[in-house]
């Protein structure tokens, strides 16, 4: 389990969507929701109050009192330590282009799938931890952290670039436990096969989700409670060859 906790501000005027985002975040190791804002004014007030606790903002492009892109530039100016992810129904290339020019960490188009949100959060944590633990980097190391690959090229893992807390042999055991079953598996099922704790299995599974080698989906257990289930992707074979 990650020892560093990253605070997130959710800026979303639809409380139902905001609650969904919060649920996604609370399922991800190393993150918590500092607060939720329904409009730009609330977002600015919460940033002024909790600036040191917030490292990431999930920002909608459509807010009742301000354009999301206008708020993006204001936050960029006043809070340089904060990363921003646009989470919006806006698909216009003009909006996407301006958001990218504004330095957004990611751009997620509604409706958001849990897997895509998890990939973004895991990549955010990986980049923050990698930059926090190093004084300098080589080009290869930086490219791996930033995941700068050609479109469609599977992301590969080399021993020297595995993130802190991810062991090659344990990772291989997680992959093997998934490969041995036809059905998707919960973190607890994987943990039992590995002989490890549930939190350890989940950390490795979420890493594989972020690397796009494993798919995560919401299923329901015997008592009807939602649970995350994991399945190897068919496209993961090339990536797994690097383990």
Short mmCIF file of C-alpha atoms in Angstrom, two decimals:
data_model
loop_
_atom_site.label_atom_id
_atom_site.label_comp_id
_atom_site.label_asym_id
_atom_site.label_seq_id
_atom_site.Cartn_x
_atom_site.Cartn_y
_atom_site.Cartn_z
CA UNK A 1 0.00 0.00 0.00
CA UNK A 2 1.28 3.46 -0.89
CA UNK A 3 2.49 5.43 2.14
CA UNK A 4 2.02 8.78 0.38
CA UNK A 5 -1.56 10.03 0.16
CA UNK A 6 -2.45 12.43 -2.65
CA UNK A 7 -5.34 14.82 -2.11
CA UNK A 8 -7.84 15.42 -4.91
CA UNK A 9 -10.36 18.23 -5.42
CA UNK A 10 -13.35 17.22 -7.56
CA UNK A 11 -14.89 20.15 -9.46
CA UNK A 12 -18.20 18.93 -10.90
CA UNK A 13 -21.65 20.55 -10.84
CA UNK A 14 -23.57 17.26 -11.10
CA UNK A 15 -23.49 15.73 -7.61
CA UNK A 16 -24.23 12.24 -8.96
CA UNK A 17 -21.19 12.30 -11.24
CA UNK A 18 -19.10 13.83 -8.45
CA UNK A 19 -20.07 10.94 -6.18
CA UNK A 20 -19.06 8.43 -8.89
CA UNK A 21 -15.66 10.13 -9.21
CA UNK A 22 -15.28 10.02 -5.44
CA UNK A 23 -16.06 6.29 -5.39
CA UNK A 24 -13.45 5.64 -8.10
CA UNK A 25 -10.86 7.64 -6.16
CA UNK A 26 -11.57 5.91 -2.86
CA UNK A 27 -10.96 2.53 -4.51
CA UNK A 28 -7.48 3.63 -5.62
CA UNK A 29 -4.53 3.17 -3.30
CA UNK A 30 -2.79 6.39 -2.31
CA UNK A 31 -5.61 8.88 -3.02
CA UNK A 32 -8.37 10.61 -1.09
CA UNK A 33 -10.92 13.34 -1.84
CA UNK A 34 -10.14 16.56 0.00
CA UNK A 35 -13.44 18.14 -1.01
CA UNK A 36 -15.90 18.60 -3.87
CA UNK A 37 -16.88 21.87 -5.56
CA UNK A 38 -20.07 22.48 -7.55
CA UNK A 39 -18.83 25.61 -9.37
CA UNK A 40 -15.82 27.80 -10.01
CA UNK A 41 -16.33 30.03 -6.98
CA UNK A 42 -16.39 27.05 -4.63
CA UNK A 43 -13.33 25.60 -6.35
CA UNK A 44 -11.34 28.81 -5.85
CA UNK A 45 -12.40 29.06 -2.20
CA UNK A 46 -11.47 25.43 -1.51
CA UNK A 47 -8.12 25.84 -3.23
CA UNK A 48 -7.35 28.88 -1.10
CA UNK A 49 -8.31 26.92 2.03
CA UNK A 50 -6.68 23.57 1.24
CA UNK A 51 -3.95 24.38 -1.29
CA UNK A 52 -1.23 22.42 0.51
CA UNK A 53 -3.42 19.30 0.77
CA UNK A 54 -4.45 19.21 -2.90
CA UNK A 55 -2.13 17.73 -5.50
CA UNK A 56 -4.67 16.94 -8.23
CA UNK A 57 -7.90 18.51 -9.51
CA UNK A 58 -10.57 16.73 -11.54
CA UNK A 59 -12.11 19.60 -13.50
CA UNK A 60 -15.27 19.70 -15.60
CA UNK A 61 -15.25 21.99 -18.65
CA UNK A 62 -18.87 23.03 -18.09
CA UNK A 63 -19.55 24.87 -14.83
CA UNK A 64 -22.52 27.13 -14.03
CA UNK A 65 -20.51 30.26 -13.20
CA UNK A 66 -17.29 29.95 -15.22
CA UNK A 67 -15.85 28.13 -18.20
CA UNK A 68 -13.73 25.21 -17.06
CA UNK A 69 -10.87 26.29 -19.31
CA UNK A 70 -10.90 29.76 -17.77
CA UNK A 71 -10.65 28.18 -14.34
CA UNK A 72 -7.88 25.91 -15.63
CA UNK A 73 -5.71 28.89 -16.55
CA UNK A 74 -6.44 30.63 -13.23
CA UNK A 75 -5.38 27.55 -11.25
CA UNK A 76 -2.30 27.16 -13.45
CA UNK A 77 -1.33 30.74 -12.58
CA UNK A 78 -1.97 30.61 -8.84
CA UNK A 79 -1.15 26.99 -7.91
CA UNK A 80 1.80 25.72 -9.89
CA UNK A 81 2.20 22.61 -7.69
CA UNK A 82 -1.21 21.22 -8.66
CA UNK A 83 -1.90 18.90 -11.60
CA UNK A 84 -5.22 19.10 -13.42
CA UNK A 85 -7.22 16.43 -15.22
CA UNK A 86 -10.14 17.51 -17.37
CA UNK A 87 -13.11 15.19 -16.81
CA UNK A 88 -15.78 16.40 -19.19
CA UNK A 89 -18.25 15.60 -21.93
CA UNK A 90 -16.54 18.18 -24.16
CA UNK A 91 -15.24 16.42 -27.27
CA UNK A 92 -14.49 19.48 -29.39
CA UNK A 93 -10.94 19.48 -30.69
CA UNK A 94 -10.65 23.19 -29.89
CA UNK A 95 -11.43 22.53 -26.22
CA UNK A 96 -9.11 19.53 -26.06
CA UNK A 97 -6.29 21.49 -27.72
CA UNK A 98 -6.56 24.40 -25.30
CA UNK A 99 -6.63 22.03 -22.34
CA UNK A 100 -3.48 20.34 -23.61
CA UNK A 101 -1.81 23.72 -24.09
CA UNK A 102 -2.78 24.46 -20.48
CA UNK A 103 -0.70 21.50 -19.38
CA UNK A 104 -3.43 19.12 -18.18
CA UNK A 105 -2.12 15.83 -16.86
CA UNK A 106 -4.86 13.95 -18.69
CA UNK A 107 -8.16 14.48 -20.49
CA UNK A 108 -11.02 12.06 -19.71
CA UNK A 109 -14.23 12.12 -21.73
CA UNK A 110 -17.47 11.27 -19.94
CA UNK A 111 -18.82 8.75 -19.23
CA UNK A 112 -15.64 7.59 -17.49
CA UNK A 113 -14.86 3.91 -17.10
CA UNK A 114 -13.35 2.79 -13.81
CA UNK A 115 -10.39 1.24 -15.62
CA UNK A 116 -9.51 4.51 -17.37
CA UNK A 117 -9.73 6.49 -14.14
CA UNK A 118 -7.54 3.92 -12.39
CA UNK A 119 -4.96 4.09 -15.17
CA UNK A 120 -4.78 7.86 -14.82
CA UNK A 121 -4.44 7.78 -11.04
CA UNK A 122 -1.82 5.04 -11.10
CA UNK A 123 0.21 6.92 -13.71
CA UNK A 124 -0.08 10.11 -11.64
CA UNK A 125 1.20 8.33 -8.52
CA UNK A 126 4.01 6.65 -10.47
CA UNK A 127 5.22 9.93 -11.96
CA UNK A 128 5.02 11.83 -8.67
CA UNK A 129 6.92 9.11 -6.79
CA UNK A 130 9.52 8.71 -9.52
CA UNK A 131 10.27 12.44 -9.59
CA UNK A 132 10.25 12.71 -5.80
CA UNK A 133 12.79 9.92 -5.33
CA UNK A 134 15.37 10.98 -7.92
CA UNK A 135 17.79 13.90 -8.21
CA UNK A 136 18.21 13.38 -11.96
CA UNK A 137 17.16 10.99 -14.74
CA UNK A 138 18.43 9.63 -18.02
CA UNK A 139 16.36 10.04 -21.18
CA UNK A 140 15.32 6.36 -21.10
CA UNK A 141 14.19 6.61 -17.49
CA UNK A 142 12.25 9.80 -18.16
CA UNK A 143 10.59 8.34 -21.24
CA UNK A 144 9.45 5.36 -19.21
CA UNK A 145 8.03 7.52 -16.43
CA UNK A 146 6.17 9.69 -18.94
CA UNK A 147 5.11 6.61 -20.98
CA UNK A 148 6.20 8.22 -24.24
CA UNK A 149 5.68 5.36 -26.65
CA UNK A 150 4.60 5.13 -30.25
CA UNK A 151 0.82 4.75 -30.71
CA UNK A 152 -0.16 1.12 -30.24
CA UNK A 153 3.28 0.10 -28.94
CA UNK A 154 2.96 -1.97 -25.76
CA UNK A 155 4.63 -0.46 -22.73
CA UNK A 156 7.55 -2.56 -21.58
CA UNK A 157 9.08 -2.93 -18.16
CA UNK A 158 12.79 -3.25 -17.61
CA UNK A 159 14.25 -4.26 -14.26
CA UNK A 160 15.85 -0.87 -13.67
CA UNK A 161 12.62 1.01 -14.43
CA UNK A 162 10.12 -0.89 -12.33
CA UNK A 163 8.60 1.61 -9.89
CA UNK A 164 9.41 1.51 -6.21
CA UNK A 165 7.44 -1.22 -4.43
CA UNK A 166 7.04 -3.43 -7.52
CA UNK A 167 9.21 -6.56 -7.47
CA UNK A 168 9.78 -8.46 -10.72
CA UNK A 169 9.30 -11.97 -9.25
CA UNK A 170 6.14 -11.00 -7.38
CA UNK A 171 4.79 -9.33 -10.51
CA UNK A 172 5.39 -12.51 -12.46
CA UNK A 173 3.48 -14.51 -9.83
CA UNK A 174 0.51 -12.15 -10.11
CA UNK A 175 0.51 -12.54 -13.89
CA UNK A 176 0.76 -16.32 -13.64
CA UNK A 177 -2.15 -16.49 -11.19
CA UNK A 178 -4.34 -14.52 -13.62
CA UNK A 179 -3.21 -16.58 -16.60
CA UNK A 180 -4.08 -19.83 -14.81
CA UNK A 181 -7.78 -18.92 -14.59
CA UNK A 182 -10.30 -18.41 -17.38
CA UNK A 183 -12.54 -16.15 -15.30
CA UNK A 184 -11.64 -12.75 -13.95
CA UNK A 185 -10.18 -12.78 -10.42
CA UNK A 186 -10.54 -10.57 -7.35
CA UNK A 187 -7.51 -9.29 -5.48
CA UNK A 188 -8.32 -11.72 -2.67
CA UNK A 189 -8.34 -14.70 -5.04
CA UNK A 190 -5.01 -13.66 -6.52
CA UNK A 191 -3.60 -13.12 -3.02
CA UNK A 192 -4.60 -16.64 -1.96
CA UNK A 193 -2.88 -18.19 -4.98
CA UNK A 194 0.25 -16.12 -4.38
CA UNK A 195 0.29 -16.60 -0.62
CA UNK A 196 0.41 -12.84 -0.16
CA UNK A 197 -1.79 -10.21 1.46
CA UNK A 198 -4.79 -8.74 -0.36
CA UNK A 199 -3.25 -5.25 -0.29
CA UNK A 200 -0.06 -6.55 -1.94
CA UNK A 201 -2.01 -8.36 -4.66
CA UNK A 202 -4.15 -5.29 -5.29
CA UNK A 203 -1.12 -3.01 -5.60
CA UNK A 204 0.41 -5.24 -8.26
CA UNK A 205 -2.91 -5.70 -10.05
CA UNK A 206 -3.50 -1.94 -10.22
CA UNK A 207 0.03 -1.49 -11.58
CA UNK A 208 -0.80 -3.96 -14.36
CA UNK A 209 -4.05 -2.10 -15.04
CA UNK A 210 -2.09 1.14 -15.44
CA UNK A 211 0.31 -0.63 -17.80
CA UNK A 212 -2.71 -1.75 -19.86
CA UNK A 213 -1.80 -5.42 -19.42
CA UNK A 214 -4.83 -6.17 -17.24
CA UNK A 215 -8.45 -5.07 -17.39
CA UNK A 216 -10.36 -4.18 -14.21
CA UNK A 217 -14.12 -4.42 -14.06
CA UNK A 218 -16.80 -4.13 -11.41
CA UNK A 219 -18.46 -7.42 -10.42
CA UNK A 220 -20.66 -8.51 -7.55
CA UNK A 221 -19.75 -10.95 -4.80
CA UNK A 222 -21.89 -13.54 -3.06
CA UNK A 223 -23.54 -10.94 -0.84
CA UNK A 224 -24.21 -8.56 -3.71
CA UNK A 225 -21.45 -6.09 -2.89
CA UNK A 226 -19.51 -4.58 -5.81
CA UNK A 227 -15.91 -5.78 -6.15
CA UNK A 228 -13.11 -5.18 -8.60
CA UNK A 229 -12.21 -8.16 -10.78
CA UNK A 230 -9.11 -8.47 -12.94
CA UNK A 231 -8.45 -10.23 -16.24
CA UNK A 232 -5.36 -10.39 -18.47
CA UNK A 233 -5.85 -8.61 -21.79
CA UNK A 234 -5.15 -10.54 -24.98
CA UNK A 235 -3.01 -7.62 -26.14
CA UNK A 236 -0.75 -7.98 -23.09
CA UNK A 237 1.34 -10.90 -24.42
CA UNK A 238 4.04 -8.72 -25.98
CA UNK A 239 4.27 -6.52 -22.89
CA UNK A 240 4.52 -9.57 -20.63
CA UNK A 241 7.47 -10.91 -22.57
CA UNK A 242 9.60 -8.24 -20.89
CA UNK A 243 9.00 -9.67 -17.41
#
